[in-house]
Amino acid sequence: MSQTQSLEVVDSLALLSLKVATNTFDLSSGMHHVSIRDQIVRAQLLVRDLQRGDPALESLLIVGGGVAGVFAALAAADLGVKEVVVVDVADQLFSLIRNVRERFVGPFMYEWPSAFFSDQSYPSHAQTPWRGSSMSPLHWKSAEPCSASDFAHLLTCKLDQRLRNSSIASPRIFLRVDRLDVKSFVRNFVRTEAIAAWDLLNGRARSARAEFSQGSVLDYQSRTHSPLRVRPQYVILASGMGQEDCTLVKVDATGNPYGGQNFTGQAFWANDSLRDSAKANEEIYIFGGGDGAMQDALRALTGTEHPLKILDHLQKDTATKVAIERHSAGLLALDRQGRQLATWTRGPESYQAIDKGCQVLASCLAQDSNVRRRVAEIRREGNGSVTLVVREPHFGKAYMLNRFLIHLFDACCKSGVQDGTPRMDFQLYFGWQPVGYRQIGTKHEVDIQELANHNNIRPCQPDVIVVRYGIERNSVPGTQMIQLSNRPSRQRTTLSRVELPFVAG
Amino acid sequence: MRTFLPPTLGEIEQAVGMIIAQENRPRGQHGWFLESSSDTRLDSVRQALRDVEELGLVTPVNGSDQRWRIADTWQPPAGGSGRDDGGSDGGGRSGDFSGGDGDGDSGGGGLTEVLSHPVLFALDEESFDLVVEGLFAEGQS
């Protein structure tokens, strides 16, 4: 070739996987990896790649003042994007988690059994080889996993400190924005940008960008009300993970949609009373097979704040620690396999072998009397029980720490070993579903049905019901069109399961 | 090469009037136009031009609404600023169309074309509507 070609290869996975409409990205709905660190990394990667992919990026509107939105905004400001505007309908940032004292978060807790699981700082990692990464404008430092409310407070303090530094560019943050106006603007923005895209492709001048304007909204920095006008090049949606499904019974015993009396549980991000001491003497039924259900089962059974406390307790006994470490390589391999397989394979079958493998390792450990004793000791003293009812024949997507501990408690409880103290019992039902609900006075009655034998229906009387079905599927789109025309197509694709790196950078 | 001076607002208004008259529909769908005052007709044409300007079909010359031209005669300057001398409010992004010389320069296009494509890697309209409706809905991890 006589001419020198100077082609640039650009990173595009974050952009393509998170695009939902013309020049619009969604950081929230339909995501597979949803830990708070995942949200931070996803936001930072998106902004990084957008800035690299479109060097003329100057104006960005971010809808949602939660963790993802604020981290995206600060990352964009740090990368030199001139105009970064965050809007939220709430009157404070991080409103979803701000007052949640019962949920605990940590950046690497769920990376167990990776060696750095106990590192609770992001992104300055004392125990990780990527300590040089410092993409995050906020520093998440904590001696151990902290409550969601403490985390929100920590982020707010860091953010305020950052915004006070007038020597560096900062995003503008506006609260109490009108919800309907935002929705209307997003639709208008997409329409306008779609027309402009065709115009540009055909060599025509593009039309004016859509303007988002508010007469008077709360300016986060000045705490005064002021007007807002912005004509963004791109919009990032960082609010709304979908509707949480907390309704207990979906079908009746014949498999038809359930129309009888029903129960609706507390939302995940609500303060519950599962760890109250009185609950140790109650019958607690938890429905669901994901991380939320497992977390709640572990909290109810042990009264601990988060699963690292359970692990700490187990590993304080040297023999138990050695026994667990003997299997940690196998557990890590299963964990890696699960995450990588999820990227390439859509469907619950990805997890069947992984869950079975974890179950086998937990059963092996439960044969060790030291392990059984330590597991028994951390169960709360009381006459109550925790029953986890999972519709599927195995756990689906879940962090290995939760998955392993649940299987370990199940295997140890089945062994029947007691330490002489009455302690909460644990029952795990795979392949069962609720098919009826009645409330009699303050009591609950739930009929659960075995899916493999529809005639096997058991009535149960829980004192406490927790429903952790996750996000309603029909409220989460997330599949993208992969054709060029806008004709109807049955085929869709999604990159929402792509595993995220531990740290953006 | 012949050059055409873009029409003025008044010329466009006269042309619209002639078309309606030629189609012999003074009492039909657009009859009101012929029966309106000159100022009303000019205002109507100005508004219609503003509407199609929003669609990128026409553009005012020199930023004034007194003379208009078809937008597809527009070409971005080689520097890629995207702002033509007619004051288009659009460009300025590397995604703007450019006739690139095939010499491997960025020349616009590329990834930004995919990001701005209304269909490619986008949700269908119904699904996107669901996303918008779900904004600010609380969820669980």
mmCIF file of N, CA and C in Angstrom, chain A residues 3 6 10 12 15-16 19-23 26 34 53-54 56 63 88-89 96 179 183 186-187 190 194-195 197-201 203-209 233-234 237 239-244 268-269 470-471 474 477 479-481 483-486 492, chain B residues 53-57 59 71-76 82 84 88-98 101-106 109 111-141:
data_model
loop_
_atom_site.group_PDB
_atom_site.id
_atom_site.type_symbol
_atom_site.label_atom_id
_atom_site.label_comp_id
_atom_site.label_asym_id
_atom_site.label_seq_id
_atom_site.Cartn_x
_atom_site.Cartn_y
_atom_site.Cartn_z
ATOM 1 N N GLN A 3 -0.255 4.331 0.651
ATOM 2 C CA GLN A 3 -0.664 5.284 1.672
ATOM 3 C C GLN A 3 -0.583 4.652 3.057
ATOM 4 N N SER A 6 -3.914 5.136 9.177
ATOM 5 C CA SER A 6 -3.820 5.341 10.620
ATOM 6 C C SER A 6 -5.187 5.075 11.232
ATOM 7 N N VAL A 10 -11.007 1.290 18.824
ATOM 8 C CA VAL A 10 -11.597 1.908 20.020
ATOM 9 C C VAL A 10 -12.313 0.853 20.859
ATOM 10 N N SER A 12 -15.350 -0.473 22.710
ATOM 11 C CA SER A 12 -16.761 -0.185 22.454
ATOM 12 C C SER A 12 -17.719 -1.072 23.242
ATOM 13 N N LEU A 15 -20.107 0.763 25.492
ATOM 14 C CA LEU A 15 -21.057 1.578 24.737
ATOM 15 C C LEU A 15 -22.122 0.713 24.080
ATOM 16 N N LEU A 16 -21.676 -0.367 23.440
ATOM 17 C CA LEU A 16 -22.638 -1.215 22.730
ATOM 18 C C LEU A 16 -23.527 -1.972 23.708
ATOM 19 N N LYS A 19 -26.069 0.685 25.308
ATOM 20 C CA LYS A 19 -26.912 1.531 24.469
ATOM 21 C C LYS A 19 -28.347 1.008 24.489
ATOM 22 N N VAL A 20 -29.303 1.901 24.652
ATOM 23 C CA VAL A 20 -30.715 1.500 24.585
ATOM 24 C C VAL A 20 -31.478 2.261 23.515
ATOM 25 N N ALA A 21 -30.953 3.387 23.102
ATOM 26 C CA ALA A 21 -31.588 4.177 22.041
ATOM 27 C C ALA A 21 -30.521 5.117 21.499
ATOM 28 N N THR A 22 -30.918 5.868 20.484
ATOM 29 C CA THR A 22 -29.994 6.814 19.870
ATOM 30 C C THR A 22 -29.289 7.677 20.918
ATOM 31 N N ASN A 23 -27.981 7.556 20.982
ATOM 32 C CA ASN A 23 -27.164 8.373 21.896
ATOM 33 C C ASN A 23 -27.652 8.325 23.345
ATOM 34 N N ASP A 26 -28.204 3.073 29.208
ATOM 35 C CA ASP A 26 -28.900 2.738 30.442
ATOM 36 C C ASP A 26 -27.952 1.965 31.358
ATOM 37 N N VAL A 34 -24.800 -6.577 39.583
ATOM 38 C CA VAL A 34 -25.414 -5.379 40.156
ATOM 39 C C VAL A 34 -24.881 -4.988 41.531
ATOM 40 N N GLY A 53 -14.554 7.419 22.400
ATOM 41 C CA GLY A 53 -15.240 7.121 21.135
ATOM 42 C C GLY A 53 -15.730 8.365 20.429
ATOM 43 N N ASP A 54 -16.040 9.383 21.192
ATOM 44 C CA ASP A 54 -16.483 10.649 20.606
ATOM 45 C C ASP A 54 -15.681 11.771 21.245
ATOM 46 N N ALA A 56 -15.376 14.655 20.588
ATOM 47 C CA ALA A 56 -16.050 15.951 20.628
ATOM 48 C C ALA A 56 -17.118 15.999 21.719
ATOM 49 N N VAL A 63 -29.393 10.936 34.165
ATOM 50 C CA VAL A 63 -30.683 10.882 34.856
ATOM 51 C C VAL A 63 -30.558 9.918 36.030
ATOM 52 N N ASP A 88 -32.214 14.445 39.367
ATOM 53 C CA ASP A 88 -32.942 13.420 40.115
ATOM 54 C C ASP A 88 -34.231 14.033 40.649
ATOM 55 N N VAL A 89 -35.232 13.185 40.811
ATOM 56 C CA VAL A 89 -36.512 13.680 41.316
ATOM 57 C C VAL A 89 -36.504 13.797 42.845
ATOM 58 N N LEU A 96 -32.117 5.907 47.337
ATOM 59 C CA LEU A 96 -32.570 4.518 47.469
ATOM 60 C C LEU A 96 -31.958 3.843 48.692
ATOM 61 N N ARG A 179 -40.526 14.517 37.481
ATOM 62 C CA ARG A 179 -40.394 13.164 36.928
ATOM 63 C C ARG A 179 -40.957 13.072 35.496
ATOM 64 N N LYS A 183 -39.053 12.232 31.820
ATOM 65 C CA LYS A 183 -39.470 11.165 30.902
ATOM 66 C C LYS A 183 -39.811 11.739 29.531
ATOM 67 N N VAL A 186 -36.598 12.673 27.726
ATOM 68 C CA VAL A 186 -35.825 11.532 27.218
ATOM 69 C C VAL A 186 -36.441 11.025 25.912
ATOM 70 N N ARG A 187 -37.764 10.944 25.885
ATOM 71 C CA ARG A 187 -38.427 10.491 24.646
ATOM 72 C C ARG A 187 -38.166 11.479 23.504
ATOM 73 N N VAL A 190 -34.566 11.274 22.208
ATOM 74 C CA VAL A 190 -34.334 10.115 21.343
ATOM 75 C C VAL A 190 -34.940 10.348 19.949
ATOM 76 N N ALA A 194 -32.631 10.646 16.675
ATOM 77 C CA ALA A 194 -32.831 9.652 15.617
ATOM 78 C C ALA A 194 -32.959 10.347 14.265
ATOM 79 N N ILE A 195 -33.714 11.432 14.244
ATOM 80 C CA ILE A 195 -33.859 12.193 12.992
ATOM 81 C C ILE A 195 -32.502 12.770 12.585
ATOM 82 N N ALA A 197 -29.642 11.632 13.282
ATOM 83 C CA ALA A 197 -28.719 10.575 12.832
ATOM 84 C C ALA A 197 -28.924 10.280 11.355
ATOM 85 N N TRP A 198 -30.174 10.170 10.953
ATOM 86 C CA TRP A 198 -30.446 9.923 9.531
ATOM 87 C C TRP A 198 -29.958 11.088 8.676
ATOM 88 N N ASP A 199 -30.187 12.297 9.174
ATOM 89 C CA ASP A 199 -29.749 13.475 8.422
ATOM 90 C C ASP A 199 -28.241 13.453 8.224
ATOM 91 N N LEU A 200 -27.538 13.175 9.294
ATOM 92 C CA LEU A 200 -26.080 13.184 9.217
ATOM 93 C C LEU A 200 -25.574 12.078 8.302
ATOM 94 N N LEU A 201 -26.215 10.922 8.380
ATOM 95 C CA LEU A 201 -25.803 9.822 7.512
ATOM 96 C C LEU A 201 -26.010 10.159 6.047
ATOM 97 N N GLY A 203 -25.784 13.206 4.858
ATOM 98 C CA GLY A 203 -25.036 14.411 4.503
ATOM 99 C C GLY A 203 -25.791 15.694 4.714
ATOM 100 N N ARG A 204 -26.867 15.626 5.485
ATOM 101 C CA ARG A 204 -27.634 16.851 5.733
ATOM 102 C C ARG A 204 -27.278 17.413 7.104
ATOM 103 N N ALA A 205 -27.570 18.693 7.276
ATOM 104 C CA ALA A 205 -27.345 19.311 8.583
ATOM 105 C C ALA A 205 -28.310 18.700 9.582
ATOM 106 N N ARG A 206 -27.831 18.526 10.766
ATOM 107 C CA ARG A 206 -28.718 17.973 11.785
ATOM 108 C C ARG A 206 -29.581 19.079 12.378
ATOM 109 N N SER A 207 -30.689 18.687 12.945
ATOM 110 C CA SER A 207 -31.573 19.653 13.589
ATOM 111 C C SER A 207 -31.024 20.009 14.965
ATOM 112 N N ALA A 208 -31.638 21.018 15.554
ATOM 113 C CA ALA A 208 -31.196 21.447 16.881
ATOM 114 C C ALA A 208 -31.413 20.331 17.889
ATOM 115 N N ARG A 209 -30.534 20.275 18.858
ATOM 116 C CA ARG A 209 -30.683 19.257 19.898
ATOM 117 C C ARG A 209 -31.867 19.581 20.800
ATOM 118 N N GLN A 233 -25.527 16.099 24.377
ATOM 119 C CA GLN A 233 -25.204 15.264 23.217
ATOM 120 C C GLN A 233 -25.603 13.810 23.483
ATOM 121 N N TYR A 234 -25.453 13.426 24.739
ATOM 122 C CA TYR A 234 -25.772 12.052 25.135
ATOM 123 C C TYR A 234 -26.554 12.082 26.447
ATOM 124 N N LEU A 237 -29.014 7.045 31.385
ATOM 125 C CA LEU A 237 -30.076 6.744 32.341
ATOM 126 C C LEU A 237 -29.458 5.937 33.477
ATOM 127 N N SER A 239 -31.168 5.478 36.605
ATOM 128 C CA SER A 239 -32.194 5.440 37.641
ATOM 129 C C SER A 239 -33.250 4.434 37.254
ATOM 130 N N GLY A 240 -33.563 3.557 38.165
ATOM 131 C CA GLY A 240 -34.654 2.616 37.891
ATOM 132 C C GLY A 240 -34.142 1.275 37.431
ATOM 133 N N MET A 241 -34.049 0.345 38.366
ATOM 134 C CA MET A 241 -33.578 -0.992 38.012
ATOM 135 C C MET A 241 -34.729 -1.880 37.557
ATOM 136 N N GLY A 242 -35.915 -1.345 37.543
ATOM 137 C CA GLY A 242 -37.096 -2.142 37.231
ATOM 138 C C GLY A 242 -37.942 -2.304 38.479
ATOM 139 N N GLN A 243 -39.133 -2.784 38.297
ATOM 140 C CA GLN A 243 -40.049 -2.956 39.423
ATOM 141 C C GLN A 243 -39.694 -4.220 40.195
ATOM 142 N N GLU A 244 -39.545 -4.076 41.496
ATOM 143 C CA GLU A 244 -39.259 -5.257 42.308
ATOM 144 C C GLU A 244 -40.531 -6.078 42.502
ATOM 145 N N PHE A 268 -36.559 -4.932 48.964
ATOM 146 C CA PHE A 268 -35.183 -5.266 49.343
ATOM 147 C C PHE A 268 -34.517 -4.106 50.080
ATOM 148 N N TRP A 269 -34.653 -2.897 49.489
ATOM 149 C CA TRP A 269 -33.995 -1.736 50.094
ATOM 150 C C TRP A 269 -34.921 -1.106 51.127
ATOM 151 N N GLY A 470 -36.733 -10.745 43.071
ATOM 152 C CA GLY A 470 -35.928 -9.853 42.227
ATOM 153 C C GLY A 470 -36.809 -8.900 41.443
ATOM 154 N N ILE A 471 -36.313 -8.511 40.293
ATOM 155 C CA ILE A 471 -37.000 -7.530 39.465
ATOM 156 C C ILE A 471 -38.007 -8.237 38.568
ATOM 157 N N ASN A 474 -41.014 -8.485 33.260
ATOM 158 C CA ASN A 474 -41.634 -7.662 32.214
ATOM 159 C C ASN A 474 -41.414 -6.171 32.438
ATOM 160 N N PRO A 477 -36.456 -4.477 30.130
ATOM 161 C CA PRO A 477 -36.254 -4.826 28.728
ATOM 162 C C PRO A 477 -34.834 -5.351 28.519
ATOM 163 N N THR A 479 -32.983 -6.118 25.977
ATOM 164 C CA THR A 479 -32.509 -6.811 24.784
ATOM 165 C C THR A 479 -32.511 -5.846 23.607
ATOM 166 N N GLN A 480 -31.422 -5.883 22.892
ATOM 167 C CA GLN A 480 -31.227 -4.891 21.839
ATOM 168 C C GLN A 480 -31.514 -5.473 20.464
ATOM 169 N N MET A 481 -31.928 -4.613 19.543
ATOM 170 C CA MET A 481 -32.136 -5.040 18.160
ATOM 171 C C MET A 481 -30.780 -5.109 17.469
ATOM 172 N N GLN A 483 -30.606 -5.709 14.019
ATOM 173 C CA GLN A 483 -30.795 -5.566 12.583
ATOM 174 C C GLN A 483 -30.643 -4.086 12.211
ATOM 175 N N LEU A 484 -30.670 -3.816 10.932
ATOM 176 C CA LEU A 484 -30.471 -2.441 10.488
ATOM 177 C C LEU A 484 -31.777 -1.713 10.223
ATOM 178 N N SER A 485 -32.787 -2.442 9.794
ATOM 179 C CA SER A 485 -34.062 -1.779 9.532
ATOM 180 C C SER A 485 -34.866 -1.736 10.825
ATOM 181 N N ASN A 486 -35.942 -0.969 10.817
ATOM 182 C CA ASN A 486 -36.779 -0.929 12.020
ATOM 183 C C ASN A 486 -37.994 -1.827 11.883
ATOM 184 N N ARG A 492 -33.345 -10.789 19.114
ATOM 185 C CA ARG A 492 -32.753 -9.734 19.929
ATOM 186 C C ARG A 492 -31.436 -10.263 20.476
ATOM 187 N N GLU B 53 -37.382 22.782 9.677
ATOM 188 C CA GLU B 53 -35.990 23.008 10.084
ATOM 189 C C GLU B 53 -35.626 22.064 11.234
ATOM 190 N N GLU B 54 -36.601 21.890 12.141
ATOM 191 C CA GLU B 54 -36.383 20.957 13.251
ATOM 192 C C GLU B 54 -36.066 19.561 12.736
ATOM 193 N N LEU B 55 -36.615 19.227 11.580
ATOM 194 C CA LEU B 55 -36.364 17.917 10.992
ATOM 195 C C LEU B 55 -35.092 17.902 10.153
ATOM 196 N N GLY B 56 -34.446 19.033 10.069
ATOM 197 C CA GLY B 56 -33.198 19.107 9.321
ATOM 198 C C GLY B 56 -33.390 19.178 7.817
ATOM 199 N N LEU B 57 -34.608 19.524 7.383
ATOM 200 C CA LEU B 57 -34.878 19.515 5.944
ATOM 201 C C LEU B 57 -34.540 20.843 5.279
ATOM 202 N N THR B 59 -32.912 25.051 6.012
ATOM 203 C CA THR B 59 -32.097 25.825 6.960
ATOM 204 C C THR B 59 -32.145 27.304 6.563
ATOM 205 N N ALA B 71 -31.772 21.885 3.129
ATOM 206 C CA ALA B 71 -30.628 21.547 3.976
ATOM 207 C C ALA B 71 -29.676 20.566 3.316
ATOM 208 N N ASP B 72 -30.156 19.774 2.343
ATOM 209 C CA ASP B 72 -29.242 18.760 1.811
ATOM 210 C C ASP B 72 -28.192 19.349 0.873
ATOM 211 N N THR B 73 -28.215 20.652 0.694
ATOM 212 C CA THR B 73 -27.104 21.263 -0.021
ATOM 213 C C THR B 73 -25.949 21.515 0.947
ATOM 214 N N TRP B 74 -26.216 21.267 2.218
ATOM 215 C CA TRP B 74 -25.230 21.548 3.265
ATOM 216 C C TRP B 74 -24.083 20.548 3.226
ATOM 217 N N GLN B 75 -22.915 21.039 3.363
ATOM 218 C CA GLN B 75 -21.750 20.175 3.532
ATOM 219 C C GLN B 75 -20.935 20.724 4.686
ATOM 220 N N PRO B 76 -20.433 19.857 5.539
ATOM 221 C CA PRO B 76 -19.647 20.369 6.659
ATOM 222 C C PRO B 76 -18.306 20.892 6.176
ATOM 223 N N GLY B 82 -18.586 21.264 11.885
ATOM 224 C CA GLY B 82 -19.987 20.894 11.763
ATOM 225 C C GLY B 82 -20.915 22.087 11.712
ATOM 226 N N ASP B 84 -22.233 25.170 9.801
ATOM 227 C CA ASP B 84 -22.116 25.780 8.482
ATOM 228 C C ASP B 84 -22.343 27.276 8.593
ATOM 229 N N SER B 88 -26.385 26.556 11.317
ATOM 230 C CA SER B 88 -27.054 25.352 11.793
ATOM 231 C C SER B 88 -26.679 25.094 13.243
ATOM 232 N N ASP B 89 -27.655 24.703 14.005
ATOM 233 C CA ASP B 89 -27.435 24.512 15.435
ATOM 234 C C ASP B 89 -26.950 23.106 15.744
ATOM 235 N N GLY B 90 -26.664 22.370 14.693
ATOM 236 C CA GLY B 90 -26.442 20.962 14.926
ATOM 237 C C GLY B 90 -25.037 20.561 15.236
ATOM 238 N N GLY B 91 -24.165 20.681 14.315
ATOM 239 C CA GLY B 91 -22.917 19.919 14.276
ATOM 240 C C GLY B 91 -21.979 20.055 15.441
ATOM 241 N N GLY B 92 -20.749 19.902 15.138
ATOM 242 C CA GLY B 92 -19.766 20.041 16.176
ATOM 243 C C GLY B 92 -19.268 18.726 16.711
ATOM 244 N N ARG B 93 -19.804 17.597 16.210
ATOM 245 C CA ARG B 93 -19.357 16.314 16.717
ATOM 246 C C ARG B 93 -18.640 15.556 15.626
ATOM 247 N N SER B 94 -17.764 14.695 16.048
ATOM 248 C CA SER B 94 -17.058 13.905 15.062
ATOM 249 C C SER B 94 -18.011 12.959 14.353
ATOM 250 N N GLY B 95 -19.204 12.795 14.896
ATOM 251 C CA GLY B 95 -20.178 11.928 14.260
ATOM 252 C C GLY B 95 -20.811 12.582 13.050
ATOM 253 N N ASP B 96 -20.609 13.865 12.861
ATOM 254 C CA ASP B 96 -21.194 14.545 11.717
ATOM 255 C C ASP B 96 -20.642 13.954 10.433
ATOM 256 N N PHE B 97 -21.502 13.907 9.421
ATOM 257 C CA PHE B 97 -21.083 13.344 8.153
ATOM 258 C C PHE B 97 -19.974 14.182 7.561
ATOM 259 N N SER B 98 -19.002 13.500 7.068
ATOM 260 C CA SER B 98 -17.933 14.202 6.383
ATOM 261 C C SER B 98 -17.530 13.369 5.190
ATOM 262 N N ASP B 101 -11.539 11.631 3.058
ATOM 263 C CA ASP B 101 -10.774 11.384 1.841
ATOM 264 C C ASP B 101 -10.244 9.956 1.772
ATOM 265 N N GLY B 102 -10.691 9.114 2.689
ATOM 266 C CA GLY B 102 -10.273 7.725 2.636
ATOM 267 C C GLY B 102 -8.830 7.534 3.013
ATOM 268 N N ASP B 103 -8.291 8.524 3.647
ATOM 269 C CA ASP B 103 -6.879 8.464 3.982
ATOM 270 C C ASP B 103 -6.670 8.011 5.418
ATOM 271 N N GLY B 104 -7.702 7.437 5.978
ATOM 272 C CA GLY B 104 -7.552 6.929 7.321
ATOM 273 C C GLY B 104 -7.749 7.975 8.399
ATOM 274 N N ASP B 105 -8.162 9.187 8.019
ATOM 275 C CA ASP B 105 -8.424 10.160 9.075
ATOM 276 C C ASP B 105 -9.720 9.789 9.757
ATOM 277 N N SER B 106 -9.958 10.436 10.903
ATOM 278 C CA SER B 106 -11.152 10.047 11.644
ATOM 279 C C SER B 106 -12.388 10.325 10.806
ATOM 280 N N GLY B 109 -18.099 9.663 11.516
ATOM 281 C CA GLY B 109 -18.575 8.304 11.333
ATOM 282 C C GLY B 109 -18.045 7.380 12.409
ATOM 283 N N LEU B 111 -17.742 4.842 15.284
ATOM 284 C CA LEU B 111 -18.530 4.443 16.444
ATOM 285 C C LEU B 111 -19.715 5.374 16.702
ATOM 286 N N THR B 112 -19.517 6.671 16.494
ATOM 287 C CA THR B 112 -20.607 7.605 16.782
ATOM 288 C C THR B 112 -21.808 7.358 15.881
ATOM 289 N N GLU B 113 -21.558 6.854 14.678
ATOM 290 C CA GLU B 113 -22.691 6.517 13.799
ATOM 291 C C GLU B 113 -23.491 5.356 14.376
ATOM 292 N N VAL B 114 -22.793 4.410 14.942
ATOM 293 C CA VAL B 114 -23.495 3.262 15.545
ATOM 294 C C VAL B 114 -24.253 3.714 16.790
ATOM 295 N N LEU B 115 -23.619 4.557 17.586
ATOM 296 C CA LEU B 115 -24.282 5.022 18.808
ATOM 297 C C LEU B 115 -25.526 5.843 18.510
ATOM 298 N N SER B 116 -25.492 6.580 17.408
ATOM 299 C CA SER B 116 -26.638 7.427 17.102
ATOM 300 C C SER B 116 -27.653 6.720 16.200
ATOM 301 N N HIS B 117 -27.335 5.506 15.785
ATOM 302 C CA HIS B 117 -28.272 4.796 14.905
ATOM 303 C C HIS B 117 -29.562 4.492 15.657
ATOM 304 N N PRO B 118 -30.700 4.792 15.051
ATOM 305 C CA PRO B 118 -31.971 4.631 15.776
ATOM 306 C C PRO B 118 -32.340 3.173 16.050
ATOM 307 N N VAL B 119 -31.776 2.250 15.306
ATOM 308 C CA VAL B 119 -32.179 0.849 15.453
ATOM 309 C C VAL B 119 -31.043 -0.025 15.980
ATOM 310 N N LEU B 120 -29.882 0.126 15.358
ATOM 311 C CA LEU B 120 -28.764 -0.756 15.677
ATOM 312 C C LEU B 120 -28.371 -0.670 17.157
ATOM 313 N N PHE B 121 -28.357 -1.800 17.820
ATOM 314 C CA PHE B 121 -28.027 -1.894 19.242
ATOM 315 C C PHE B 121 -28.961 -1.044 20.111
ATOM 316 N N ALA B 122 -30.123 -0.734 19.573
ATOM 317 C CA ALA B 122 -31.114 -0.014 20.378
ATOM 318 C C ALA B 122 -32.201 -0.992 20.799
ATOM 319 N N LEU B 123 -32.992 -0.601 21.759
ATOM 320 C CA LEU B 123 -34.172 -1.384 22.088
ATOM 321 C C LEU B 123 -35.255 -1.028 21.078
ATOM 322 N N ASP B 124 -36.209 -1.941 20.903
ATOM 323 C CA ASP B 124 -37.353 -1.547 20.079
ATOM 324 C C ASP B 124 -38.149 -0.504 20.867
ATOM 325 N N GLU B 125 -39.024 0.189 20.148
ATOM 326 C CA GLU B 125 -39.696 1.344 20.729
ATOM 327 C C GLU B 125 -40.460 0.993 22.011
ATOM 328 N N GLU B 126 -41.129 -0.158 21.966
ATOM 329 C CA GLU B 126 -41.949 -0.566 23.111
ATOM 330 C C GLU B 126 -41.065 -0.824 24.341
ATOM 331 N N SER B 127 -39.948 -1.492 24.110
ATOM 332 C CA SER B 127 -39.050 -1.798 25.224
ATOM 333 C C SER B 127 -38.415 -0.531 25.777
ATOM 334 N N PHE B 128 -38.058 0.373 24.883
ATOM 335 C CA PHE B 128 -37.458 1.615 25.358
ATOM 336 C C PHE B 128 -38.463 2.406 26.192
ATOM 337 N N ASP B 129 -39.710 2.353 25.762
ATOM 338 C CA ASP B 129 -40.754 3.026 26.511
ATOM 339 C C ASP B 129 -40.827 2.477 27.938
ATOM 340 N N LEU B 130 -40.605 1.176 28.039
ATOM 341 C CA LEU B 130 -40.605 0.525 29.350
ATOM 342 C C LEU B 130 -39.469 1.064 30.215
ATOM 343 N N VAL B 131 -38.329 1.257 29.586
ATOM 344 C CA VAL B 131 -37.178 1.816 30.319
ATOM 345 C C VAL B 131 -37.524 3.206 30.842
ATOM 346 N N VAL B 132 -38.117 4.005 29.975
ATOM 347 C CA VAL B 132 -38.438 5.379 30.372
ATOM 348 C C VAL B 132 -39.495 5.367 31.471
ATOM 349 N N GLU B 133 -40.495 4.508 31.326
ATOM 350 C CA GLU B 133 -41.531 4.424 32.358
ATOM 351 C C GLU B 133 -40.940 3.985 33.687
ATOM 352 N N GLY B 134 -39.896 3.164 33.626
ATOM 353 C CA GLY B 134 -39.285 2.630 34.844
ATOM 354 C C GLY B 134 -38.297 3.573 35.505
ATOM 355 N N LEU B 135 -38.065 4.726 34.899
ATOM 356 C CA LEU B 135 -37.119 5.662 35.508
ATOM 357 C C LEU B 135 -37.579 6.041 36.909
ATOM 358 N N PHE B 136 -36.666 6.032 37.828
ATOM 359 C CA PHE B 136 -36.908 6.372 39.230
ATOM 360 C C PHE B 136 -37.731 5.321 39.962
ATOM 361 N N ALA B 137 -37.908 4.138 39.345
ATOM 362 C CA ALA B 137 -38.547 3.034 40.069
ATOM 363 C C ALA B 137 -37.465 2.350 40.892
ATOM 364 N N GLU B 138 -37.803 2.001 42.100
ATOM 365 C CA GLU B 138 -36.790 1.408 42.964
ATOM 366 C C GLU B 138 -36.689 -0.091 42.705
ATOM 367 N N GLY B 139 -35.485 -0.611 42.833
ATOM 368 C CA GLY B 139 -35.294 -2.031 42.593
ATOM 369 C C GLY B 139 -34.413 -2.657 43.648
ATOM 370 N N GLN B 140 -34.067 -3.911 43.471
ATOM 371 C CA GLN B 140 -33.201 -4.587 44.424
ATOM 372 C C GLN B 140 -31.986 -5.143 43.718
ATOM 373 N N SER B 141 -30.971 -5.434 44.482
ATOM 374 C CA SER B 141 -29.789 -6.019 43.865
ATOM 375 C C SER B 141 -29.990 -7.504 43.704
#
